[in-house]
Short mmCIF file of C-alpha atoms and ligand atoms in Angstrom, two decimals:
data_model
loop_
_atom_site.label_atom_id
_atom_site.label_comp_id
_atom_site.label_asym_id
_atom_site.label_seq_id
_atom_site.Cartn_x
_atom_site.Cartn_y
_atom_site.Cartn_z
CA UNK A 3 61.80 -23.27 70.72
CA UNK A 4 62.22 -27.08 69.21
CA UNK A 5 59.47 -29.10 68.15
CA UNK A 6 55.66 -27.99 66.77
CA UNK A 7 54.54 -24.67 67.45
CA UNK A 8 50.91 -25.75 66.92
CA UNK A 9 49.56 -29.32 67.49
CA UNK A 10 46.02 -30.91 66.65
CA UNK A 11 46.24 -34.31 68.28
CA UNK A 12 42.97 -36.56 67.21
CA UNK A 13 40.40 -33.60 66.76
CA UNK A 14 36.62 -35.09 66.71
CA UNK A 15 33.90 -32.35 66.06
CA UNK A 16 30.10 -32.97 64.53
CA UNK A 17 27.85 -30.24 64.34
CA UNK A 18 24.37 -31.71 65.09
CA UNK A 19 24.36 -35.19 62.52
CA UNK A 20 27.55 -33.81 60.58
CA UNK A 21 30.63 -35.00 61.36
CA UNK A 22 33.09 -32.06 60.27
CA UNK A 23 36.12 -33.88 61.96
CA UNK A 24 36.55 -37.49 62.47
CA UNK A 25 40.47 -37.74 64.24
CA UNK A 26 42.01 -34.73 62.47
CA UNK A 27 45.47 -34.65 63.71
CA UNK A 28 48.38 -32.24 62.22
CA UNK A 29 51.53 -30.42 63.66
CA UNK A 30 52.93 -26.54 63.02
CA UNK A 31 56.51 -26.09 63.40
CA UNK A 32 57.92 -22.59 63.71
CA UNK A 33 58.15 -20.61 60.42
CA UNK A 34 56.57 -23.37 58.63
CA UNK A 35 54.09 -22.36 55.82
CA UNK A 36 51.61 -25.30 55.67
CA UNK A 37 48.71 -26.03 53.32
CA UNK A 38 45.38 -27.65 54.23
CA UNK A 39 44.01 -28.97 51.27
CA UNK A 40 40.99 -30.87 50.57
CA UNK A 41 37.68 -30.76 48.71
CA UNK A 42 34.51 -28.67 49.83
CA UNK A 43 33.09 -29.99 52.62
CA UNK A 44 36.15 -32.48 53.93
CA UNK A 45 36.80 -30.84 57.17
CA UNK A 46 39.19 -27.38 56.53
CA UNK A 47 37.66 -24.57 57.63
CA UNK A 48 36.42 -26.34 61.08
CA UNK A 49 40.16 -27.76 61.21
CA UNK A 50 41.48 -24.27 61.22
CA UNK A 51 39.04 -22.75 63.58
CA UNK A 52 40.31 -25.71 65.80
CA UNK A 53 43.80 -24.50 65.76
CA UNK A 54 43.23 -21.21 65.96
CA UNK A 55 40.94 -21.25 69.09
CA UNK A 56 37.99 -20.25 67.98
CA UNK A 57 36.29 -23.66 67.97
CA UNK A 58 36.72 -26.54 70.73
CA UNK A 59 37.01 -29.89 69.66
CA UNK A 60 34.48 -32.17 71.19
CA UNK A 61 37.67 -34.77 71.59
CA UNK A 62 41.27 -34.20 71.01
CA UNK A 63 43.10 -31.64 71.87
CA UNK A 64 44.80 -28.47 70.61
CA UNK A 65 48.02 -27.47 71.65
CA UNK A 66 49.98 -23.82 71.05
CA UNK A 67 53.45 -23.62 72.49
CA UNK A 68 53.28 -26.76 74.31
CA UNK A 69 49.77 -25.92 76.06
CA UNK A 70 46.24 -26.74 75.85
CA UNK A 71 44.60 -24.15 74.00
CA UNK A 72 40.67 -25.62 75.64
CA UNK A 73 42.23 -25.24 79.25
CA UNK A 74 42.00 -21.68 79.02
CA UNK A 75 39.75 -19.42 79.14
CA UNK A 76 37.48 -17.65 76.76
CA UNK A 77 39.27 -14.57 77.62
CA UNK A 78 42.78 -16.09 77.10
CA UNK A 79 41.85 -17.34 74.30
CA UNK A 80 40.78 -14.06 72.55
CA UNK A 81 44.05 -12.22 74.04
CA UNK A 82 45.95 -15.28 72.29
CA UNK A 83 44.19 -14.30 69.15
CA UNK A 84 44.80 -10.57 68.83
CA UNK A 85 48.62 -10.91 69.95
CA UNK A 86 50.02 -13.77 69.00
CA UNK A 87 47.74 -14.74 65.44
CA UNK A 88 46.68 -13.32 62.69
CA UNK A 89 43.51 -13.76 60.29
CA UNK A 90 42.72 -13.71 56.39
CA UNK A 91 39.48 -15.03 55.72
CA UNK A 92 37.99 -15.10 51.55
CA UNK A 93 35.68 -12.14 52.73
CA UNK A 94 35.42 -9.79 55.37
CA UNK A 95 39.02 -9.55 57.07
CA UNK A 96 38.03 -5.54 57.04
CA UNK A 97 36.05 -3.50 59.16
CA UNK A 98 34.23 -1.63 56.29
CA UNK A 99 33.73 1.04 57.30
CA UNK A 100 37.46 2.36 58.56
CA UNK A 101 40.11 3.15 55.41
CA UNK A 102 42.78 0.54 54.56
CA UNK A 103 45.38 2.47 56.61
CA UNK A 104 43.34 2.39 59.57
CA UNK A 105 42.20 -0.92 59.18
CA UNK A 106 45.90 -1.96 58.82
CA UNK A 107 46.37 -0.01 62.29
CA UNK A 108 44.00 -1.24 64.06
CA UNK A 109 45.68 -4.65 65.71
CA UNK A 110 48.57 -2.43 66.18
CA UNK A 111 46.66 0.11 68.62
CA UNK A 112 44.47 -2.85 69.82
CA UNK A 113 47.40 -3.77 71.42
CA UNK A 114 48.19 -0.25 72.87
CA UNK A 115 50.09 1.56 70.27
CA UNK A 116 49.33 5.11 69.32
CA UNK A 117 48.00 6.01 66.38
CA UNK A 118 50.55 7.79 65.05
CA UNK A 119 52.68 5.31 65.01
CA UNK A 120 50.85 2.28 63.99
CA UNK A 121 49.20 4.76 60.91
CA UNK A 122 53.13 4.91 60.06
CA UNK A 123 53.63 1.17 60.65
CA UNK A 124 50.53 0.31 58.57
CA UNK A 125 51.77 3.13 55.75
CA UNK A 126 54.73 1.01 55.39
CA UNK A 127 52.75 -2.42 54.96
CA UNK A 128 50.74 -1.60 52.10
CA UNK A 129 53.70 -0.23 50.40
CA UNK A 130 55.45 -3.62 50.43
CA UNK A 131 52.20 -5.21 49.25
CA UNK A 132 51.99 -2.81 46.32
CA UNK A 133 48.74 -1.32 47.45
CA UNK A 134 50.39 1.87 49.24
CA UNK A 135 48.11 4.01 46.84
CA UNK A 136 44.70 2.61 48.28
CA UNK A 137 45.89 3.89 51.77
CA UNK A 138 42.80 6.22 52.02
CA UNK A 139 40.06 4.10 50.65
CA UNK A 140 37.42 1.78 52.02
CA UNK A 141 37.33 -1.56 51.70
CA UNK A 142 34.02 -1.04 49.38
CA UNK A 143 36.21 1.06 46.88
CA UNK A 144 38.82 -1.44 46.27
CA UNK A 145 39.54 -4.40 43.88
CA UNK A 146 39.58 -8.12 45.43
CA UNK A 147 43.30 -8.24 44.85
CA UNK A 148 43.45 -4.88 46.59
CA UNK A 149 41.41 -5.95 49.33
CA UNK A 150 43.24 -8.86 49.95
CA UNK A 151 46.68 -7.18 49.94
CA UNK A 152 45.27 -5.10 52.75
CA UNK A 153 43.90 -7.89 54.31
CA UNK A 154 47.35 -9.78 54.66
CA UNK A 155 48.65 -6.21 55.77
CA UNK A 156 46.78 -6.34 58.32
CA UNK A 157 47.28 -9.93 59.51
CA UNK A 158 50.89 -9.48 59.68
CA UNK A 159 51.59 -6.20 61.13
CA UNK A 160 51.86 -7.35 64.99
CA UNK A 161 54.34 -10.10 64.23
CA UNK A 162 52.22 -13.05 64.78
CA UNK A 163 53.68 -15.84 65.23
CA UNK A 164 50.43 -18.04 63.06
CA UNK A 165 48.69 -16.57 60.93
CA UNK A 166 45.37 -18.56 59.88
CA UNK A 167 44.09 -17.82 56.04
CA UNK A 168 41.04 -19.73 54.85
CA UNK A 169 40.68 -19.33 50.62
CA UNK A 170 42.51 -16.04 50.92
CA UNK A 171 42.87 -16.06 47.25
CA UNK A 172 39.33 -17.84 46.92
CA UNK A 173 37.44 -14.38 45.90
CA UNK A 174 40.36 -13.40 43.01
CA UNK A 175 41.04 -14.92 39.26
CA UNK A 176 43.87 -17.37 39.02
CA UNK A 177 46.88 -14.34 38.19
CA UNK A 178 45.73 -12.08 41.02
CA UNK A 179 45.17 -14.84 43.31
CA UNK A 180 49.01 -15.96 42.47
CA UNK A 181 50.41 -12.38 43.23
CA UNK A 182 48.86 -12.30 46.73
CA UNK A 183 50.02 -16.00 47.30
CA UNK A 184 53.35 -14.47 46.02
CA UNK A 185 53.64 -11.76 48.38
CA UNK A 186 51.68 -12.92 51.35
CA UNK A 187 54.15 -16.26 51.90
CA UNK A 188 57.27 -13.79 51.33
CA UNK A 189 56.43 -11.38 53.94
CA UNK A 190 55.60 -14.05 56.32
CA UNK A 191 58.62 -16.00 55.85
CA UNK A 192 60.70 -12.76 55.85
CA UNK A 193 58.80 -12.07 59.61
CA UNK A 194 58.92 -15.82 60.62
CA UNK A 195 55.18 -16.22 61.16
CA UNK A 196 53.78 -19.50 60.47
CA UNK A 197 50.92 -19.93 57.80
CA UNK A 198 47.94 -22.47 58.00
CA UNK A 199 46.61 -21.66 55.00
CA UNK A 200 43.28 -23.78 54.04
CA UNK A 201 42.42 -23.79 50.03
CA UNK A 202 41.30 -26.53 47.79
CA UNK A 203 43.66 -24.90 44.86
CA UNK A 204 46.65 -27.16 44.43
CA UNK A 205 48.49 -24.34 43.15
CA UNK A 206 47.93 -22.47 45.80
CA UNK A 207 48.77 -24.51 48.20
CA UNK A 208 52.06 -24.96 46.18
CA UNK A 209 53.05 -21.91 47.87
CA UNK A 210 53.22 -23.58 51.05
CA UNK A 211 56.24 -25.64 52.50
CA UNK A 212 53.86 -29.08 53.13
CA UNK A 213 50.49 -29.78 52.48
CA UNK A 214 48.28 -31.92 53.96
CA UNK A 215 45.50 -33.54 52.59
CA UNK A 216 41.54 -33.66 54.35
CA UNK A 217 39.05 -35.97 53.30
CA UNK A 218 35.89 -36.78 55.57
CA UNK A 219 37.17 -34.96 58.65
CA UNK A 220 40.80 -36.50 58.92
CA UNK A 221 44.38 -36.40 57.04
CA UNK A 222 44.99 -39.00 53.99
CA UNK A 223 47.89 -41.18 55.64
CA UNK A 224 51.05 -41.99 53.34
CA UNK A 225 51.18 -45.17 51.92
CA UNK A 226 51.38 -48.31 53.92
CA UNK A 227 53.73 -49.93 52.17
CA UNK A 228 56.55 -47.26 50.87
CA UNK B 2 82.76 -53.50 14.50
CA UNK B 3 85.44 -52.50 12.21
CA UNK B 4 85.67 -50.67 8.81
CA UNK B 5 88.21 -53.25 7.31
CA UNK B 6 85.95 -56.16 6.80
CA UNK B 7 83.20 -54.52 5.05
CA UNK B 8 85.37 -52.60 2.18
CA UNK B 9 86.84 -49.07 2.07
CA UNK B 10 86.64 -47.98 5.82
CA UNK B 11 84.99 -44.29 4.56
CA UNK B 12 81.54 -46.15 3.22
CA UNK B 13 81.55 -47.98 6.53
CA UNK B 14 82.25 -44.51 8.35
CA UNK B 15 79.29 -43.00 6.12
CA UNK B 16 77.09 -45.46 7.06
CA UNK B 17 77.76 -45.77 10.45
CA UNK B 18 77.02 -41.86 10.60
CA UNK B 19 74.12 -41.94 8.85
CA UNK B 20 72.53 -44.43 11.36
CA UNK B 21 73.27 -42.15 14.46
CA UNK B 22 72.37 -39.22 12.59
CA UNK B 23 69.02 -41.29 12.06
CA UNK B 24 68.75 -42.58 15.89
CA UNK B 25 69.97 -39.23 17.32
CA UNK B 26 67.33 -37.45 15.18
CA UNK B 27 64.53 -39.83 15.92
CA UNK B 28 64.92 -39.46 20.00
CA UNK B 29 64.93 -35.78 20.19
CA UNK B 30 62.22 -35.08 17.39
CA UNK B 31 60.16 -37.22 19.98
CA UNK B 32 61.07 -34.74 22.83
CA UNK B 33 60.68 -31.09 20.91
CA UNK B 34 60.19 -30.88 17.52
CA UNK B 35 63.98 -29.87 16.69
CA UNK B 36 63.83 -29.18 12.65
CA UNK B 37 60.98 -26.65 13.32
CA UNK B 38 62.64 -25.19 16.13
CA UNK B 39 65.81 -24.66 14.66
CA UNK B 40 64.25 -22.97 11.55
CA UNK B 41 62.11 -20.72 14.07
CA UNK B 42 65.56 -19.43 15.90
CA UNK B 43 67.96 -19.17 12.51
CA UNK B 44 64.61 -16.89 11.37
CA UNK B 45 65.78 -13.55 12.46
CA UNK B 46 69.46 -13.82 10.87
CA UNK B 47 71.87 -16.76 9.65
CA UNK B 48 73.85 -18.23 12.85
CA UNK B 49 76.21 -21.47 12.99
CA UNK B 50 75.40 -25.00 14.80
CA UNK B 51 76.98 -24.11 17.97
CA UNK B 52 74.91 -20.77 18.47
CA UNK B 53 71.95 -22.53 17.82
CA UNK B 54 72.66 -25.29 20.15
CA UNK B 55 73.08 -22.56 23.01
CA UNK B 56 69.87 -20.54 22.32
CA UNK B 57 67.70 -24.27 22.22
CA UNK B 58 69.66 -25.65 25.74
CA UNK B 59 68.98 -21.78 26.89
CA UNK B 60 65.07 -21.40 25.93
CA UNK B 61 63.81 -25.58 25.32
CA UNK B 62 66.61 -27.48 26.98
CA UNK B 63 66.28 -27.40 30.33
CA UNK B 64 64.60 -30.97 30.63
CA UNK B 65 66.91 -32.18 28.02
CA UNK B 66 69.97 -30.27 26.44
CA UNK B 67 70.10 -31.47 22.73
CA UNK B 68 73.42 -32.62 21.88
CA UNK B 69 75.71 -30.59 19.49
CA UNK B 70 76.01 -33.57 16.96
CA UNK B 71 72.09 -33.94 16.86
CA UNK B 72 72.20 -30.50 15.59
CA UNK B 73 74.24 -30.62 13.38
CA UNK B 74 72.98 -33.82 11.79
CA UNK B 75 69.63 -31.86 11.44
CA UNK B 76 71.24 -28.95 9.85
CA UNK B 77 72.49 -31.02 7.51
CA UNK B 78 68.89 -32.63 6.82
CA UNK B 79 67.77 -29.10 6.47
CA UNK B 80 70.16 -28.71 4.42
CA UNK B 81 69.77 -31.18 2.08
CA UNK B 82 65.90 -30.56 2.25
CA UNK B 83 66.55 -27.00 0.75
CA UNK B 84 64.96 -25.48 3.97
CA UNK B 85 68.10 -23.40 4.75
CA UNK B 86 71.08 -22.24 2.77
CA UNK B 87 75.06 -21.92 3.81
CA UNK B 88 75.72 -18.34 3.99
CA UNK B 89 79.51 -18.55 4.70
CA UNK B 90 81.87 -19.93 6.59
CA UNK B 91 84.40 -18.74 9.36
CA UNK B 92 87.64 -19.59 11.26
CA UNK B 93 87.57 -18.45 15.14
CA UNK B 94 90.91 -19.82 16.15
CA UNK B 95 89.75 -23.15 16.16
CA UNK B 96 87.17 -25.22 13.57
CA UNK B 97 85.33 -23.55 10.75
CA UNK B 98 82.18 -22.50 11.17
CA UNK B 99 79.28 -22.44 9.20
CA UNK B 100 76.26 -20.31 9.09
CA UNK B 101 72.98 -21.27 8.01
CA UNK B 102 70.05 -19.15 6.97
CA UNK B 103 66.80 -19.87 6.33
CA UNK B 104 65.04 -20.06 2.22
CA UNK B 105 62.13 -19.43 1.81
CA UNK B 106 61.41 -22.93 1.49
CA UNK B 107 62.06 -22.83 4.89
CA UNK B 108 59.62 -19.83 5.93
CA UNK B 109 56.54 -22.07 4.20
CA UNK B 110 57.51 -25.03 6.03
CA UNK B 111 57.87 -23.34 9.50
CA UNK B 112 54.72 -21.24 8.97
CA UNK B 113 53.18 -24.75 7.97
CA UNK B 114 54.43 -25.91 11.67
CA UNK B 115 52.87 -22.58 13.46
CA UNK B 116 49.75 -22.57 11.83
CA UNK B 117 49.13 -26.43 12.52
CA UNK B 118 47.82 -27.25 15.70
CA UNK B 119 49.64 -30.14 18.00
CA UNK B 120 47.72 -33.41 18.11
CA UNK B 121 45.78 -33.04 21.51
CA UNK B 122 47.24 -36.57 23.80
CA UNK B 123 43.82 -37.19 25.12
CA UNK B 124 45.55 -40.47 26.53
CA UNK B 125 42.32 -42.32 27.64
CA UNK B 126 43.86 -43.82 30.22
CA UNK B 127 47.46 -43.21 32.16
CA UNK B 128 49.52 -45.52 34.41
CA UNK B 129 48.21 -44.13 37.47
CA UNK B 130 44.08 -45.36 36.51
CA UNK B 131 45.88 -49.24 35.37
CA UNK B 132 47.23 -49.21 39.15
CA UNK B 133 44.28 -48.50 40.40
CA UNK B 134 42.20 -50.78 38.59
CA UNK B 135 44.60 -53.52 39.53
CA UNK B 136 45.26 -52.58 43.41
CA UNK B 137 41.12 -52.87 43.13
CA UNK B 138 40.69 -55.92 41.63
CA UNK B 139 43.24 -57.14 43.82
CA UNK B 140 41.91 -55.78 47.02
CA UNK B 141 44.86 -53.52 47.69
CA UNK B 142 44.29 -49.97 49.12
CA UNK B 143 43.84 -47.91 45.93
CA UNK B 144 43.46 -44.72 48.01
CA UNK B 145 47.01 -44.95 48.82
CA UNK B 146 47.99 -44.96 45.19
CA UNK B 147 46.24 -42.10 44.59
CA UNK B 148 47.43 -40.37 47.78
CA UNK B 149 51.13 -41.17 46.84
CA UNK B 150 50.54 -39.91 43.47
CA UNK B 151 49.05 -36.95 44.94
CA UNK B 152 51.69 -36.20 46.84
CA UNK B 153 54.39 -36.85 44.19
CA UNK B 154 52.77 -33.91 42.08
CA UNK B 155 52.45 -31.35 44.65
CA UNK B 156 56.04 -31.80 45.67
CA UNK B 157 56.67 -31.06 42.03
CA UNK B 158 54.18 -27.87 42.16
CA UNK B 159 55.93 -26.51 45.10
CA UNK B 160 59.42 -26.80 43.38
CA UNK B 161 57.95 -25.11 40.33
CA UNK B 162 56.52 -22.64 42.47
CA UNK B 163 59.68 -21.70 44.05
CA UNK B 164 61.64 -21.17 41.12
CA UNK B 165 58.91 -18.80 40.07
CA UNK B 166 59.83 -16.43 42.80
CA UNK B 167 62.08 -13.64 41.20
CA UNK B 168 62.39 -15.50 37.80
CA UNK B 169 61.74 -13.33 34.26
CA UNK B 170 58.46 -14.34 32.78
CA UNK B 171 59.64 -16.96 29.96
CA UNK B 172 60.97 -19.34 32.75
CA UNK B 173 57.23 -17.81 34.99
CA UNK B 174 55.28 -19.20 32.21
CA UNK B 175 57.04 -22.58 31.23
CA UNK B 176 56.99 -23.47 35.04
CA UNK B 177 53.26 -22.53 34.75
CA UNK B 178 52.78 -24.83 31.94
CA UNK B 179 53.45 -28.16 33.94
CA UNK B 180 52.27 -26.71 37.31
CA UNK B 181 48.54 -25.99 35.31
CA UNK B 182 49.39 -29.69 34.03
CA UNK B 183 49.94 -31.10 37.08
CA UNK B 184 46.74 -29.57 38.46
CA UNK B 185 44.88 -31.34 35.97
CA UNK B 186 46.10 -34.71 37.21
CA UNK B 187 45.00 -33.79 40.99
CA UNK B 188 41.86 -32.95 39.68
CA UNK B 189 41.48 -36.27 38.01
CA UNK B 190 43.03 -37.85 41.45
CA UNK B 191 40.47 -35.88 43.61
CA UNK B 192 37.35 -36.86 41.71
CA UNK B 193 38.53 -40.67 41.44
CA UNK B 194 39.63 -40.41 44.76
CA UNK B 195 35.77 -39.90 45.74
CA UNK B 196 34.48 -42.41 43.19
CA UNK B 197 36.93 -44.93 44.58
CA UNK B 198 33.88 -47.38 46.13
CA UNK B 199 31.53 -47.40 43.25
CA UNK B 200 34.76 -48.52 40.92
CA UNK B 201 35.49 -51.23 42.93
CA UNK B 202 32.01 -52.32 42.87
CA UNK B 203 31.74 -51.95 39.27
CA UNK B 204 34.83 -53.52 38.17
CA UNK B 205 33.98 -56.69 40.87
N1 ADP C 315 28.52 -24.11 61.70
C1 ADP C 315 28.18 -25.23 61.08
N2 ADP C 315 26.98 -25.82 61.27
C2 ADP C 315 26.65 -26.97 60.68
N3 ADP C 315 27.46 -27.66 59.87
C3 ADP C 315 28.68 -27.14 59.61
C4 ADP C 315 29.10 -25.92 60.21
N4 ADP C 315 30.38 -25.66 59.79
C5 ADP C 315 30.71 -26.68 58.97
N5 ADP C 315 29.70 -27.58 58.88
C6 ADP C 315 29.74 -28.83 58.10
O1 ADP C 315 30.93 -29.53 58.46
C7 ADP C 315 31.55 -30.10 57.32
C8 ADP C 315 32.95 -29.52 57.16
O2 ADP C 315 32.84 -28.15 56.87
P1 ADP C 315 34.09 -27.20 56.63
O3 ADP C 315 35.07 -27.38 57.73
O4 ADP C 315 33.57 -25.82 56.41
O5 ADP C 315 34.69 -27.80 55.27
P2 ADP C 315 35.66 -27.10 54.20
O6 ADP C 315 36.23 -25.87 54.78
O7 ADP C 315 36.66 -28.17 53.91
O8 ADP C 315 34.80 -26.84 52.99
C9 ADP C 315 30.63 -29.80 56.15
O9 ADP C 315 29.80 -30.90 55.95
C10 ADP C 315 29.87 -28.58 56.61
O10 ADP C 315 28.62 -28.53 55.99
MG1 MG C 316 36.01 -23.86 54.14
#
């Protein structure tokens, strides 16, 4: 496929008096890694949820694969999640109480593979994010960096083709944080999954291919006269 | 110019030399403190000028690669300075080299340069905040400045970020020294960036 996997064309959403987006607008193209970055407060988090389906714009429009994402229904919408994105959020990716091998299986047999196989799957995962040796434990008994390994495990084992991370690193000190940036871009890139990754760490987001900048709801524009 | 005119050409010559050796020195002292460094690396055992050249251009070049005839000129300061010693001198089919150890004239002075801290550049102001100021008091967009800055830096960061991937930890850390740099500017950008309408109306 040519041209933007993901498109937010002109995104307006308030939430009672607030205006969280004020004409967001921002293209995905395939494989791309992008950054949304921006202080506290300017507009990420609701940007993301916007692309990802899980909030409608009150103007604008969303567009995945060269569709509306509002035209369908709820029910489309949540299939569209669980097979074709992925999620890391700063807390809570994990069902807590289910091990990090079967939390790492679950999208797999959410999607109709056996458990067997998707335990196997899963096994491999956390090996190539280092954390192989927490297979067994809950999400309660591991580090941040840990959890967050798992947590990328998880959102990359069915292939997506986005996957959305808000402050994945957001929880963990600056070297840990780095590591999981480190590994989490490679194995998507290696996959060809598409990140939107929100932070407000600059070097974070220097992991990314492109940033773009939020500030009061919308994008800063490039300079008028270069 | 030319050495007849002045007298014997080989005062000319010497003087000539001298005021490179003076101008090459000056410039890359400015960059990385080269004396110090090269007592630091002959520290561990006596090596000749072109050795030392290719450990600096390998560990502190990469920005600049010091030239062979700065180092020698500040070998032969060293020299002179009592701060290292010849230790002999050897034919490898082709010029004669000389090694250079350090004294322990040397060992004070470089222990003076570890111990000391650097002088901290708290530059009050930088380029980027006299462009703004200006593009304010002129009515110009000063967002943009700072956006275009912004996005100068982070183009920088990714590149730095990149070559971190797979690289052994000296080059890991001296990208991380200008990447944590560089995030100190965008944190200066970002909290301008928010302040932008109270500076223009205090500066009006
Ligand atoms: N569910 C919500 N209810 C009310 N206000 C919200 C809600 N979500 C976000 N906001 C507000 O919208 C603005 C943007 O929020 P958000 O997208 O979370 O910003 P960011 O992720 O950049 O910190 C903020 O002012 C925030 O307080
Ligand atoms: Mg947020």
């Amino acid at each position: 496929m040519t041209g933007p996997l993901l498109v937010a064309d002109d995104l307006h959403l308030a939430f009672g008096p607030t205006r969280a987006l004020a004409g967001a607008s921002v293209e995905v193209a395939p494989g791309e890694v992008l950054a949304l970055l921006g202080p506290s407060g300017s507009g990420k988090s609701t940007l993301l949820h916007c692309l990802a389906g899980i909030l409608t714009p009150d103007r604008g429009e969303v567009r995945y694969r060269g569709t509306r994402l509002d035209d369908r229904s709820d029910e489309a919408r949540s299939r569209l999640r669980r097979n074709d994105f992925g999620f890391v959020f700063q807390f809570g990716s994990l069902v807590p109480e289910l091990t990090a091998l079967a939390n790492v299986a679950l999208p797999l047999q959410l999607t109709g593979a056996r458990r067997r196989a998707a335990e196997e799957q899963a096994r491999s995962w956390l090996e190539r994010l280092g954390v192989a040796d927490v297979a067994g434990k809950r999400p309660g008994e591991m580090s941040g960096g840990q959890g967050q390994r798992v947590a990328v495990a998880r959102a990359l084992i069915g292939g997506p083709r986005v996957v959305f991370a808000d402050e994945p690193t957001g929880a963990l000190d600056s070297l840990n944080g780095e590591l999981v940036m480190e590994e989490f871009t490679a194995a998507a890139r290696d996959q060809g999954s598409s990140v939107v990754l929100v932070t407000h760490e600059t070097r974070v987001a220097a992991y990314a291919d492109r940033s773009v900048v939020l500030r009061d709801g919308r994008l800063t524009a490039a300079p008028a006269w270069a | 110019m030319t050495g007849g005119i002045r007298g014997p050409g080989g005062r000319v010559r010497r003087a000539r030399r001298a005021l490179l050796t003076r101008l090459a020195t000056r410039c890359l002292v400015t960059a990385m403190a080269l004396p110090q460094t090269l007592l630091g690396l002959l520290e561990p055992a006596p090596r000749h000028g072109y050795d030392l050249k290719r450990e600096y251009d390998a560990r502190f070049g990469e920005q600049r690669p010091v030239k062979s005839a700065q180092v020698y000129a500040t070998l032969g300061r060293l020299l002179r300075d009592g701060d290292i010693t010849v230790v002999g001198t050897e034919r490898v089919d082709g010029p004669d080299r000389t090694s250079y150890a350090l004294s322990a004239e040397g060992v004070t002075h470089l222990e003076r340069w570890l111990a000391e801290p650097e002088p901290s550049t708290a530059h009050l102001q930088s380029e980027v905040y006299v462009k703004v100021v200006l593009a304010l008091r002129s009515g110009r967009p000063a967002e943009q400045i700072l956006d275009a800055q912004r996005d100068a830096h982070l183009g920088v960061m990714r590149g730095l970020t990149a070559r971190k991937r797979g690289a052994d930890l000296p080059t890991t850390l001296a990208c991380d020294f200008t990447l944590f740099h560089l995030e100190a500017d965008l944190r200066w950008i970002e909290h301008t960036a928010a302040r932008l309408h109270r500076l223009a109306e205090e500066l009006s």
